[in-house]
Amino acid sequence: DHTCNISCNSSNIEEKGTRHRRCNRDPNMSSAPKNIVIFGATGMTGRVALAQAIQTGYQVTVLVRNPAGLPPDSKPAKIIVGNVLNKADVNKAVQGQDAVIILLGTRNDLSPTTMMSEGTKNIVEAMKVNGVKKVAACMSSFLLWEVGKVPPRLVPVTEDHIRMHQVLKESGLNYIAVLPPHIGAEQPLTTDYKVSESRCGNVISVHDLAHFFLRCLTTSEYDSKSVTLSQDYAKV
C-alpha cells in the first residue's frame, strides 16, 4: 500500500507554449482491457482510481500490505496481500492482467528511498513474464524541473522517481509516465483537463488524475510519453 501522493505544489510554474490536448476526443481510442491490477490502491490517488475502475466495469486486482486501507465501498475483484518489493507477490498480482496501473509512493516519508524504482523493476519484470504490455505509472511534475530547482526536502523522493522513470523508459513496454503537479483532494472531476509534455499548470484533482489513468488504458495516444496534467478549477 505504498501510494502516489508526492506531488508538485508551486505557485510559480511557468506556462511554456506547449501543445495541450483535451481529453474528450481521441482518434486512437481502442477497446478497454477487462482485467487490471493497481499497485498503491490504498493511497489518495489509488483509492479514487480503484473506485472509478470498479464503476467503469473493470475486474480489478490490488496488491496491498494491509487490506484495511482499502475503501470499504470499493471492493476489488481480487486482493493479494503482499509487498511490491517481493517478486513472487508482484508476479501473482500481474498474472492474468491486461494492463497495470502503478501508484506507488511514500506518503509523508520524504527520506531517501528506492522502493518505487525497485517496485517498478519487479512490476516490469512480471509484465514481461506474463505478456502484459500496457502500464501507466504515477511520478510527479518535478521530473520536468531542473533537479537543482526542486525543493530540497523533496529531492530524495524525486531522485527515486527519476530512477523509476528510467526503468519505464528502458522497459520496451507501452508505458505512460504521468507527472502530476499538486494533487488536489477538494477539486471536482471534470474529465476536461489539459495534458501536456511540459509544465503547464499548478493543480490537478485526484478525481481527474484517476480518470486519466483509466483513459490511458484505452488509447495508444500517450504510449511511450511522459505527460503532466492541469485544470483551471476556478473556471469549472
Coordinates of C-alpha atoms in Angstrom, one line a residue:
D1 CA 0.0 0.0 0.0
H2 CA 2.8 2.4 -0.9
T3 CA 1.0 5.1 -2.7
C4 CA 1.4 8.1 -5.1
N5 CA 0.9 11.3 -3.1
I6 CA 4.2 13.2 -3.5
S7 CA 3.4 16.0 -6.0
C8 CA 4.5 19.5 -7.1
N9 CA 2.8 22.4 -5.3
S10 CA 4.4 25.5 -6.6
S11 CA 2.6 28.8 -7.4
N12 CA 5.2 30.0 -9.9
I13 CA 5.2 27.2 -12.5
E14 CA 5.6 28.8 -15.9
E15 CA 3.4 28.1 -18.9
K16 CA 5.8 27.2 -21.8
G17 CA 3.9 27.4 -25.1
T18 CA 3.5 23.6 -25.1
R19 CA 0.9 21.6 -27.0
H20 CA -2.1 20.9 -24.9
R21 CA -4.6 18.1 -25.6
R22 CA -8.1 18.0 -24.2
C23 CA -9.3 14.7 -23.0
N24 CA -12.7 14.4 -24.7
R25 CA -11.8 13.2 -28.2
D26 CA -9.4 10.5 -29.2
P27 CA -8.8 9.0 -32.7
N28 CA -6.6 6.4 -31.1
M29 CA -9.3 5.0 -28.8
S30 CA -9.4 1.2 -28.5
S31 CA -11.4 -1.3 -26.6
A32 CA -10.9 -1.2 -22.9
P33 CA -9.0 -4.0 -21.2
K34 CA -11.1 -6.1 -18.8
N35 CA -8.6 -7.1 -16.1
I36 CA -6.3 -4.6 -14.5
V37 CA -4.0 -4.5 -11.4
I38 CA -3.5 -1.4 -9.3
F39 CA -0.3 -1.1 -7.2
G40 CA -0.8 1.5 -4.5
A41 CA -4.6 1.2 -4.2
T42 CA -4.7 2.4 -0.6
G43 CA -3.4 5.9 -1.1
M44 CA -5.3 9.0 -2.0
T45 CA -5.0 8.6 -5.8
G46 CA -5.2 4.8 -5.6
R47 CA -8.4 4.8 -3.7
V48 CA -10.1 7.1 -6.2
A49 CA -8.7 5.1 -9.2
L50 CA -9.9 1.9 -7.6
A51 CA -13.4 3.3 -7.2
Q52 CA -13.5 4.7 -10.7
A53 CA -12.2 1.5 -12.2
I54 CA -14.8 -0.6 -10.5
Q55 CA -17.6 1.8 -11.5
T56 CA -16.3 1.6 -15.1
G57 CA -16.6 -2.2 -15.1
Y58 CA -13.0 -3.3 -14.7
Q59 CA -12.1 -6.5 -12.9
V60 CA -9.5 -5.0 -10.5
T61 CA -6.8 -6.8 -8.7
V62 CA -4.8 -5.0 -6.0
L63 CA -1.6 -5.8 -4.2
V64 CA -1.6 -4.3 -0.7
R65 CA 0.2 -4.8 2.6
N66 CA -2.8 -4.0 4.6
P67 CA -6.3 -4.6 3.1
A68 CA -7.8 -2.5 5.9
G69 CA -6.6 0.5 4.0
L70 CA -8.9 -0.1 1.0
P71 CA -12.0 2.0 0.7
P72 CA -14.9 0.0 2.3
D73 CA -17.3 0.8 -0.6
S74 CA -15.0 -0.2 -3.4
K75 CA -14.3 -3.9 -3.3
P76 CA -11.8 -5.2 -5.9
A77 CA -12.3 -8.5 -7.6
K78 CA -9.1 -9.8 -6.1
I79 CA -7.0 -8.7 -3.1
I80 CA -3.4 -10.0 -2.8
V81 CA -1.7 -9.3 0.5
G82 CA 1.9 -8.8 -0.1
N83 CA 4.7 -6.3 -0.9
V84 CA 5.7 -4.7 -4.2
L85 CA 9.4 -5.5 -3.3
N86 CA 8.6 -9.2 -3.3
K87 CA 8.9 -10.6 -6.8
A88 CA 6.6 -13.5 -6.2
D89 CA 3.8 -11.3 -4.8
V90 CA 4.1 -9.0 -7.8
N91 CA 4.1 -11.8 -10.3
K92 CA 1.0 -13.2 -8.6
A93 CA -0.7 -9.8 -9.0
V94 CA 0.2 -9.4 -12.6
Q95 CA -0.8 -12.9 -13.8
G96 CA -3.9 -12.7 -16.0
Q97 CA -4.0 -8.9 -16.3
D98 CA -4.5 -6.9 -19.4
A99 CA -2.9 -3.7 -18.0
V100 CA -1.2 -2.3 -15.0
I101 CA -1.5 1.0 -13.0
I102 CA 1.4 2.0 -10.7
L103 CA 0.6 4.5 -8.0
L104 CA 3.5 3.8 -5.6
G105 CA 4.6 6.5 -3.2
T106 CA 6.0 7.1 0.2
R107 CA 3.1 9.0 1.9
N108 CA 4.7 11.6 4.1
D109 CA 8.1 9.9 4.4
L110 CA 10.5 12.1 2.4
S111 CA 13.7 10.2 3.3
P112 CA 15.9 8.6 0.7
T113 CA 14.2 5.5 -0.9
T114 CA 14.5 3.0 -3.7
M115 CA 11.1 1.4 -3.0
M116 CA 9.3 3.0 -6.0
S117 CA 12.0 2.2 -8.6
E118 CA 12.7 -1.3 -7.2
G119 CA 9.0 -2.0 -7.1
T120 CA 8.6 -0.8 -10.6
K121 CA 11.5 -3.1 -11.7
N122 CA 9.6 -6.0 -10.2
I123 CA 6.4 -5.0 -11.9
V124 CA 8.1 -4.6 -15.3
E125 CA 9.8 -8.0 -14.9
A126 CA 6.4 -9.6 -14.1
M127 CA 4.7 -7.9 -17.0
K128 CA 7.3 -9.3 -19.4
V129 CA 7.0 -12.8 -18.0
N130 CA 3.2 -12.7 -18.3
G131 CA 3.0 -10.9 -21.6
V132 CA 1.3 -7.7 -20.3
K133 CA 2.2 -4.7 -22.4
K134 CA 0.4 -1.6 -21.0
V135 CA 1.4 0.3 -17.9
A136 CA 0.6 3.7 -16.6
A137 CA 2.6 5.0 -13.7
C138 CA 2.5 8.0 -11.4
M139 CA 5.5 10.1 -10.5
S140 CA 5.5 13.9 -10.3
S141 CA 5.9 17.0 -12.3
F142 CA 9.2 17.7 -10.5
L143 CA 10.7 15.4 -13.2
L144 CA 10.1 18.3 -15.6
W145 CA 12.2 20.7 -13.4
E146 CA 15.9 21.1 -13.2
V147 CA 16.9 19.0 -10.2
G148 CA 18.6 22.0 -8.6
K149 CA 15.3 23.8 -8.5
V150 CA 13.4 21.0 -6.8
P151 CA 12.7 21.9 -3.1
P152 CA 15.5 20.3 -1.1
R153 CA 13.2 18.3 1.1
L154 CA 11.6 16.6 -2.0
V155 CA 14.9 15.8 -3.7
P156 CA 15.3 12.2 -2.3
V157 CA 11.8 11.2 -3.5
T158 CA 12.3 12.9 -6.8
E159 CA 15.6 11.0 -7.3
D160 CA 13.7 7.7 -6.9
H161 CA 11.1 9.0 -9.3
I162 CA 13.9 9.6 -11.8
R163 CA 15.1 6.1 -11.4
M164 CA 11.5 4.8 -11.7
H165 CA 11.1 6.8 -14.9
Q166 CA 14.3 5.3 -16.3
V167 CA 13.1 1.8 -15.6
L168 CA 9.9 2.5 -17.6
K169 CA 11.7 4.2 -20.5
E170 CA 14.0 1.2 -20.8
S171 CA 11.3 -1.4 -20.4
G172 CA 10.2 -1.8 -24.0
L173 CA 6.6 -1.8 -22.7
N174 CA 3.7 0.5 -23.8
Y175 CA 4.3 2.8 -20.8
I176 CA 2.8 6.2 -19.9
A177 CA 4.6 8.2 -17.3
V178 CA 2.1 10.5 -15.6
L179 CA 3.8 13.5 -13.9
P180 CA 1.1 15.4 -12.0
P181 CA 1.6 18.8 -10.3
H182 CA -0.1 19.3 -6.9
I183 CA -2.9 16.7 -6.5
G184 CA -6.0 18.3 -5.1
A185 CA -8.4 16.4 -3.0
E186 CA -11.1 19.1 -2.9
Q187 CA -11.4 19.9 -6.6
P188 CA -14.0 18.0 -8.7
L189 CA -14.0 15.5 -11.6
T190 CA -14.2 17.5 -14.8
T191 CA -12.7 15.0 -17.4
D192 CA -11.7 18.1 -19.4
Y193 CA -8.2 18.8 -18.2
K194 CA -5.1 19.7 -20.1
V195 CA -2.5 17.1 -21.0
S196 CA 1.0 18.3 -21.9
E197 CA 4.5 17.0 -22.3
S198 CA 6.0 20.0 -20.5
R199 CA 5.0 22.1 -17.4
C200 CA 1.5 23.5 -17.8
G201 CA -0.2 24.2 -14.5
N202 CA -0.3 24.0 -10.7
V203 CA -3.0 21.5 -9.8
I204 CA -5.0 18.5 -10.9
S205 CA -7.8 17.0 -8.9
V206 CA -7.3 13.5 -7.7
H207 CA -10.5 12.6 -9.5
D208 CA -9.3 13.9 -12.8
L209 CA -5.9 12.2 -12.2
A210 CA -7.6 8.9 -11.6
H211 CA -9.7 9.5 -14.7
F212 CA -6.6 10.0 -16.9
F213 CA -5.0 6.8 -15.6
L214 CA -8.1 4.8 -16.8
R215 CA -8.2 6.7 -20.0
C216 CA -4.6 5.7 -20.7
L217 CA -5.7 2.1 -20.8
T218 CA -8.0 2.6 -23.8
T219 CA -5.8 4.7 -26.1
S220 CA -2.3 4.5 -27.6
E221 CA -2.1 8.3 -27.8
Y222 CA 0.2 8.6 -24.8
D223 CA 2.2 5.4 -25.2
S224 CA 6.0 6.0 -24.6
K225 CA 5.3 9.5 -23.4
S226 CA 5.8 11.4 -20.2
V227 CA 2.9 13.8 -19.6
T228 CA 1.6 16.2 -16.9
L229 CA -2.0 17.3 -16.3
S230 CA -3.6 20.5 -15.1
Q231 CA -7.0 22.2 -14.9
D232 CA -8.2 25.7 -14.0
Y233 CA -10.8 24.7 -11.4
A234 CA -11.7 28.4 -10.8
K235 CA -13.4 28.3 -14.2
V236 CA -15.2 25.0 -13.7

